[in-house]
Tab-separated table of C-alpha atoms and ligand atoms in Angstrom:
chain	number	residue	atom	x	y	z
A	5	MET	CA	26.037	-11.211	3.084
A	6	LYS	CA	24.268	-13.259	0.448
A	7	THR	CA	27.539	-13.482	-1.531
A	8	ALA	CA	29.106	-15.596	1.222
A	9	ILE	CA	26.253	-18.135	1.145
A	10	HIS	CA	25.996	-18.246	-2.645
A	11	PRO	CA	29.512	-17.462	-3.839
A	12	MET	CA	28.584	-17.802	-7.504
A	13	PRO	CA	24.869	-17.160	-7.822
A	14	ARG	CA	23.216	-16.724	-11.173
A	15	ARG	CA	23.222	-13.052	-11.961
A	16	GLY	CA	19.435	-12.698	-11.698
A	17	ARG	CA	19.192	-14.309	-8.265
A	18	PHE	CA	22.097	-12.300	-6.979
A	19	THR	CA	20.392	-9.076	-7.981
A	20	ALA	CA	17.035	-10.089	-6.505
A	21	GLY	CA	18.677	-11.123	-3.231
A	22	MET	CA	20.495	-7.848	-2.992
A	23	LEU	CA	17.292	-5.951	-3.607
A	24	ILE	CA	15.371	-7.845	-0.927
A	25	GLY	CA	18.259	-7.321	1.491
A	26	LEU	CA	18.352	-3.637	0.746
A	27	SER	CA	14.630	-3.084	1.117
A	28	PHE	CA	14.681	-5.050	4.380
A	29	LEU	CA	17.407	-2.816	5.796
A	30	THR	CA	15.637	0.319	4.643
A	31	GLY	CA	12.376	-0.932	6.174
A	32	ALA	CA	14.009	-1.584	9.548
A	33	ALA	CA	15.672	1.818	9.601
A	34	GLN	CA	12.367	3.521	8.853
A	35	ALA	CA	10.211	1.542	11.304
A	36	ASN	CA	9.649	4.556	13.567
A	37	GLU	CA	9.066	6.919	10.678
A	38	ALA	CA	6.448	4.537	9.298
A	39	GLY	CA	4.499	4.032	12.536
A	40	SER	CA	3.578	0.958	14.578
A	41	ILE	CA	0.252	-0.821	14.118
A	42	LYS	CA	0.395	-2.187	17.667
A	43	ALA	CA	0.997	1.214	19.267
A	44	GLY	CA	-1.663	2.648	16.967
A	45	ARG	CA	-4.265	0.142	18.158
A	46	GLU	CA	-3.722	1.334	21.733
A	47	ALA	CA	-3.677	5.016	20.849
A	48	ALA	CA	-6.928	4.562	18.900
A	49	GLU	CA	-8.954	2.964	21.706
A	50	SER	CA	-10.917	6.125	22.442
A	51	CYS	CA	-11.717	6.659	18.751
A	52	ALA	CA	-13.913	3.543	18.569
A	53	ALA	CA	-16.685	5.286	20.520
A	54	CYS	CA	-17.517	7.265	17.372
A	55	HIS	CA	-15.689	5.643	14.454
A	56	GLY	CA	-16.716	2.112	15.421
A	57	GLU	CA	-14.709	-0.994	16.137
A	58	LYS	CA	-11.571	-1.023	13.965
A	59	GLY	CA	-12.785	2.123	12.245
A	60	ASN	CA	-15.984	0.825	10.638
A	61	SER	CA	-18.673	3.229	11.776
A	62	ASN	CA	-22.320	2.218	12.130
A	63	ASN	CA	-23.361	5.774	12.902
A	64	PRO	CA	-23.961	8.066	9.923
A	65	ALA	CA	-22.733	11.046	11.964
A	66	PHE	CA	-19.199	9.615	11.994
A	67	PRO	CA	-17.199	8.648	8.891
A	68	SER	CA	-15.620	5.207	8.622
A	69	ILE	CA	-11.840	5.376	8.682
A	70	ALA	CA	-10.965	1.654	8.383
A	71	GLY	CA	-8.798	0.817	5.369
A	72	GLN	CA	-8.130	4.472	4.750
A	73	SER	CA	-4.753	5.486	3.340
A	74	ALA	CA	-2.239	6.006	6.183
A	75	LYS	CA	-0.924	9.086	4.436
A	76	TYR	CA	-4.438	10.526	4.279
A	77	VAL	CA	-5.346	9.721	7.924
A	78	ALA	CA	-2.079	11.222	9.178
A	79	SER	CA	-2.608	14.317	7.064
A	80	GLN	CA	-6.177	14.833	8.340
A	81	LEU	CA	-5.287	14.270	12.014
A	82	THR	CA	-2.418	16.748	11.728
A	83	ALA	CA	-4.752	19.244	10.084
A	84	TYR	CA	-7.407	18.897	12.837
A	85	ARG	CA	-4.718	19.223	15.518
A	86	ASP	CA	-3.130	22.276	13.929
A	87	GLY	CA	-6.450	23.984	13.144
A	88	LYS	CA	-6.161	23.605	9.353
A	89	ARG	CA	-9.281	21.434	9.076
A	90	GLU	CA	-11.956	22.803	11.344
A	91	ASN	CA	-14.288	20.555	13.291
A	92	ASP	CA	-15.086	21.082	16.969
A	93	ILE	CA	-15.213	17.391	17.830
A	94	MET	CA	-12.095	16.321	15.955
A	95	SER	CA	-9.903	19.254	16.903
A	96	GLY	CA	-10.477	18.251	20.525
A	97	GLN	CA	-9.766	14.599	19.760
A	98	ALA	CA	-6.543	15.362	17.897
A	99	SER	CA	-5.221	18.161	20.099
A	100	GLY	CA	-3.176	15.911	22.393
A	101	LEU	CA	-1.684	13.650	19.720
A	102	SER	CA	2.060	13.683	19.005
A	103	ASP	CA	3.398	13.238	15.469
A	104	GLU	CA	4.461	9.709	16.417
A	105	GLN	CA	1.000	8.807	17.752
A	106	ILE	CA	-0.535	10.162	14.555
A	107	ARG	CA	1.761	7.947	12.452
A	108	ASP	CA	0.901	4.913	14.623
A	109	ILE	CA	-2.854	5.546	14.448
A	110	ALA	CA	-2.631	6.068	10.677
A	111	VAL	CA	-0.945	2.731	9.948
A	112	TYR	CA	-3.322	0.970	12.345
A	113	TYR	CA	-6.433	2.193	10.507
A	114	ALA	CA	-4.819	1.619	7.096
A	115	ALA	CA	-4.380	-2.040	8.052
A	116	GLN	CA	-8.076	-2.582	8.961
A	117	GLU	CA	-10.545	-4.008	6.482
A	118	ARG	CA	-13.104	-1.454	5.336
A	119	LYS	CA	-16.648	-2.817	5.517
A	120	VAL	CA	-19.703	-1.055	4.186
A	121	ALA	CA	-22.627	-2.013	6.438
A	122	ASN	CA	-25.463	-0.084	4.803
A	123	PRO	CA	-24.893	1.025	1.208
A	124	ALA	CA	-27.707	3.336	0.035
A	125	ASP	CA	-30.287	1.633	-2.224
A	126	ASP	CA	-30.798	4.537	-4.569
A	127	GLY	CA	-27.714	5.796	-6.353
A	128	SER	CA	-27.742	8.445	-9.086
A	129	ASP	CA	-27.233	8.032	-12.840
A	130	LEU	CA	-25.804	11.543	-13.142
A	131	GLY	CA	-23.533	10.858	-10.166
A	132	ALA	CA	-22.314	7.541	-11.614
A	133	ASP	CA	-21.648	9.202	-14.948
A	134	LEU	CA	-19.619	12.039	-13.418
A	135	TYR	CA	-17.813	9.604	-11.151
A	136	HIS	CA	-16.670	7.354	-13.985
A	137	GLN	CA	-16.375	9.740	-16.946
A	138	GLY	CA	-16.000	13.212	-15.448
A	139	ARG	CA	-16.841	16.121	-17.736
A	140	GLU	CA	-15.086	19.179	-19.112
A	141	ASN	CA	-12.858	20.605	-16.322
A	142	VAL	CA	-13.887	17.812	-13.933
A	143	ALA	CA	-11.564	14.801	-13.923
A	144	ALA	CA	-13.203	11.414	-13.420
A	145	CYS	CA	-13.266	10.624	-9.702
A	146	ALA	CA	-12.563	6.959	-10.475
A	147	ALA	CA	-9.117	7.876	-11.799
A	148	CYS	CA	-7.916	8.661	-8.279
A	149	HIS	CA	-10.515	7.110	-5.952
A	150	HIS	CA	-10.843	3.752	-7.827
A	151	SER	CA	-13.909	2.696	-9.796
A	152	GLU	CA	-15.490	1.120	-6.676
A	153	GLY	CA	-14.271	3.818	-4.273
A	154	HIS	CA	-11.377	1.867	-2.757
A	155	GLY	CA	-9.025	4.841	-3.062
A	156	ASN	CA	-5.292	4.503	-3.616
A	157	GLN	CA	-3.369	3.841	-0.407
A	158	PRO	CA	0.198	4.551	-1.613
A	159	ALA	CA	-0.829	7.788	-3.310
A	160	GLY	CA	-2.833	8.923	-0.270
A	161	PHE	CA	-6.083	9.213	-2.257
A	162	PRO	CA	-8.840	8.416	0.259
A	163	ALA	CA	-11.296	5.551	-0.027
A	164	LEU	CA	-14.824	6.871	-0.518
A	165	ARG	CA	-16.981	3.740	-0.227
A	166	GLY	CA	-18.906	3.720	3.030
A	167	LEU	CA	-19.108	7.519	3.291
A	168	THR	CA	-22.641	8.832	3.733
A	169	ALA	CA	-24.143	11.217	1.204
A	170	ALA	CA	-24.311	13.998	3.813
A	171	TYR	CA	-20.626	13.652	4.706
A	172	THR	CA	-19.469	13.462	1.074
A	173	ALA	CA	-21.559	16.473	0.036
A	174	GLN	CA	-20.160	18.508	2.934
A	175	SER	CA	-16.594	17.504	2.038
A	176	LEU	CA	-17.081	18.530	-1.594
A	177	LYS	CA	-18.523	21.875	-0.505
A	178	ASP	CA	-15.585	22.379	1.869
A	179	TYR	CA	-13.141	21.832	-1.010
A	180	ARG	CA	-15.219	24.127	-3.226
A	181	SER	CA	-15.191	26.956	-0.665
A	182	GLY	CA	-11.537	26.408	0.233
A	183	ASP	CA	-12.345	25.430	3.844
A	184	ARG	CA	-10.410	22.234	3.179
A	185	SER	CA	-7.199	23.424	1.566
A	186	HIS	CA	-4.414	21.624	3.428
A	187	GLY	CA	-2.519	18.437	2.555
A	188	GLN	CA	-3.305	17.204	-0.946
A	189	ALA	CA	-6.520	19.243	-1.159
A	190	ALA	CA	-5.211	21.101	-4.205
A	191	LEU	CA	-6.040	17.954	-6.184
A	192	MET	CA	-9.713	18.449	-5.188
A	193	THR	CA	-10.262	22.207	-4.998
A	194	ALA	CA	-10.024	23.002	-8.711
A	195	LEU	CA	-12.522	20.345	-9.743
A	196	ALA	CA	-14.835	20.938	-6.766
A	197	ALA	CA	-14.983	24.615	-7.732
A	198	GLU	CA	-16.623	23.495	-10.992
A	199	LEU	CA	-19.377	21.447	-9.365
A	200	SER	CA	-22.938	22.725	-8.926
A	201	ASP	CA	-24.970	21.813	-5.825
A	202	ASP	CA	-26.996	19.346	-7.924
A	203	GLU	CA	-23.858	17.648	-9.204
A	204	ILE	CA	-22.497	17.438	-5.654
A	205	ASP	CA	-25.722	15.802	-4.453
A	206	ALA	CA	-25.645	13.371	-7.398
A	207	LEU	CA	-22.023	12.408	-6.747
A	208	ALA	CA	-22.705	12.008	-3.021
A	209	ALA	CA	-25.692	9.729	-3.769
A	210	HIS	CA	-23.614	7.580	-6.122
A	211	ILE	CA	-20.737	7.286	-3.626
A	212	ALA	CA	-23.147	6.345	-0.802
A	213	SER	CA	-24.425	3.460	-2.969
A	214	LEU	CA	-20.962	1.879	-3.417
A	215	ASP	CA	-20.786	-1.376	-1.483
B	328	HEC	C1	-17.000	12.088	19.680
B	328	HEC	C2	-16.895	11.449	18.367
B	328	HEC	C3	-15.515	11.259	17.776
B	328	HEC	C4	-14.395	10.714	18.376
B	328	HEC	C5	-14.243	10.164	19.797
B	328	HEC	C6	-13.361	10.692	17.347
B	328	HEC	N1	-13.847	11.208	16.175
B	328	HEC	FE1	-12.832	11.349	14.399
B	328	HEC	N2	-14.431	12.243	13.528
B	328	HEC	C7	-15.624	12.563	14.174
B	328	HEC	C8	-16.426	13.359	13.278
B	328	HEC	C9	-17.815	13.937	13.576
B	328	HEC	C10	-15.715	13.512	12.079
B	328	HEC	C11	-16.104	14.316	10.822
B	328	HEC	C12	-15.552	15.706	11.032
B	328	HEC	C13	-15.562	16.600	9.832
B	328	HEC	O1	-16.602	16.692	9.158
B	328	HEC	O2	-14.519	17.220	9.553
B	328	HEC	C14	-14.462	12.798	12.280
B	328	HEC	C15	-13.462	12.713	11.310
B	328	HEC	C16	-12.282	12.004	11.466
B	328	HEC	C17	-11.298	11.804	10.419
B	328	HEC	C18	-11.389	12.308	8.992
B	328	HEC	C19	-12.134	11.280	8.166
B	328	HEC	C20	-12.117	11.581	6.707
B	328	HEC	O3	-12.675	10.762	5.943
B	328	HEC	O4	-11.568	12.606	6.275
B	328	HEC	C21	-10.292	11.060	10.965
B	328	HEC	C22	-9.040	10.582	10.263
B	328	HEC	C23	-10.642	10.811	12.345
B	328	HEC	N3	-11.857	11.396	12.618
B	328	HEC	C24	-9.854	10.097	13.240
B	328	HEC	C25	-10.138	9.967	14.610
B	328	HEC	C26	-9.224	9.396	15.565
B	328	HEC	C27	-7.858	8.801	15.218
B	328	HEC	C28	-9.831	9.451	16.780
B	328	HEC	C29	-9.285	9.013	18.132
B	328	HEC	C30	-8.006	9.623	18.520
B	328	HEC	C31	-11.130	10.052	16.579
B	328	HEC	N4	-11.268	10.373	15.245
B	328	HEC	C32	-12.075	10.245	17.563
B	328	HEC	C33	-15.980	12.164	15.448
B	328	HEC	C34	-15.140	11.583	16.393
B	329	HEC	C1	-6.340	13.825	-9.157
B	329	HEC	C2	-6.878	12.917	-8.162
B	329	HEC	C3	-8.304	13.135	-7.689
B	329	HEC	C4	-9.448	13.237	-8.459
B	329	HEC	C5	-9.572	13.216	-9.971
B	329	HEC	C6	-10.546	13.334	-7.515
B	329	HEC	N1	-10.085	13.301	-6.232
B	329	HEC	FE1	-11.191	13.401	-4.547
B	329	HEC	N2	-9.509	13.451	-3.406
B	329	HEC	C7	-8.234	13.382	-3.892
B	329	HEC	C8	-7.304	13.603	-2.805
B	329	HEC	C9	-5.782	13.625	-2.899
B	329	HEC	C10	-8.093	13.813	-1.640
B	329	HEC	C11	-7.599	14.140	-0.223
B	329	HEC	C12	-7.389	15.646	-0.160
B	329	HEC	C13	-7.067	16.163	1.232
B	329	HEC	O1	-5.912	15.992	1.658
B	329	HEC	O2	-7.976	16.729	1.873
B	329	HEC	C14	-9.474	13.684	-2.052
B	329	HEC	C15	-10.547	13.792	-1.185
B	329	HEC	C16	-11.862	13.600	-1.548
B	329	HEC	C17	-12.986	13.548	-0.632
B	329	HEC	C18	-12.919	13.666	0.877
B	329	HEC	C19	-12.934	12.286	1.483
B	329	HEC	C20	-13.067	12.281	2.976
B	329	HEC	O3	-13.001	11.184	3.556
B	329	HEC	O4	-13.269	13.345	3.591
B	329	HEC	C21	-14.101	13.345	-1.382
B	329	HEC	C22	-15.532	13.216	-0.888
B	329	HEC	C23	-13.684	13.284	-2.778
B	329	HEC	N3	-12.326	13.439	-2.850
B	329	HEC	C24	-14.555	13.101	-3.837
B	329	HEC	C25	-14.165	13.193	-5.179
B	329	HEC	C26	-15.100	13.238	-6.272
B	329	HEC	C27	-16.604	13.158	-6.144
B	329	HEC	C28	-14.345	13.351	-7.422
B	329	HEC	C29	-14.840	13.470	-8.865
B	329	HEC	C30	-15.751	14.558	-9.147
B	329	HEC	C31	-12.943	13.358	-7.019
B	329	HEC	N4	-12.873	13.283	-5.651
B	329	HEC	C32	-11.870	13.441	-7.891
B	329	HEC	C33	-7.868	13.141	-5.208
B	329	HEC	C34	-8.723	13.188	-6.300
């Protein structure tokens, strides 16, 4: 115990030491719950064929997943596996994964640096405006996804930078129609329901231009 080493510590240091000790113990106890980056790297070997090395995709058909929130990646993989997010390719990829493998893969990708290889040249003024300011009944995207699209890892709000316009537009339409309704999708469905096709295309163009 810290008290044995520092029998009469100043009150502030004593408290800080106790807190560090406590969070260390809690961290160790939860190591399995939280997932292992090393085990995740191995479990994710086959994913690189589409999602690129360390999750940075060079192929517009496949979204980048590097630097994505672990909570979000785990939620999506579980949804593909359990048939709650439908995609023929990914349901096959996720079907054999255990909950533990999903946690490992999620922390592995969360720990990778997200790199945007080819940001689109032409953004959209309407898209940028909606992204930063929102409008009536549409909350500003930046509030949850960060002004530059970095997302919010602890909250599980996905990073958007590096997503292609086609992928983003499809995702927004899937929230609008209710096809994506699992996990934290409720935070997206109400505002997506308000968006017109033109607004979706404008937002997708702006997001694709984030570097
Ligand atoms: C054959 C190509 C292919 C392979 C291999 C593959 N994926 Fe995917 N992945 C895709 C496609 C295509 C999508 C987009 C699907 C959609 O629109 O729902 C996707 C989507 C995802 C998403 C959701 C991304 C987001 O932004 O919501 C995650 C997470 C993911 N894949 C993880 C993995 C993991 C982990 C593996 C390995 C176990 C893997 N993928 C293997 C093609 C692939
Ligand atoms: C209140 C917080 C919040 C706001 C505001 C918000 N989002 Fe989201 N967004 C989320 C969450 C949480 C998810 C993940 C939902 C899930 O589990 O599928 C998400 C998912 C997404 C995705 C899917 C990403 C992927 O990789 O598949 C896109 C695209 C997206 N949001 C775009 C937007 C846009 C555009 C706006 C503004 C019009 C916006 N969001 C506003 C919280 C928010």
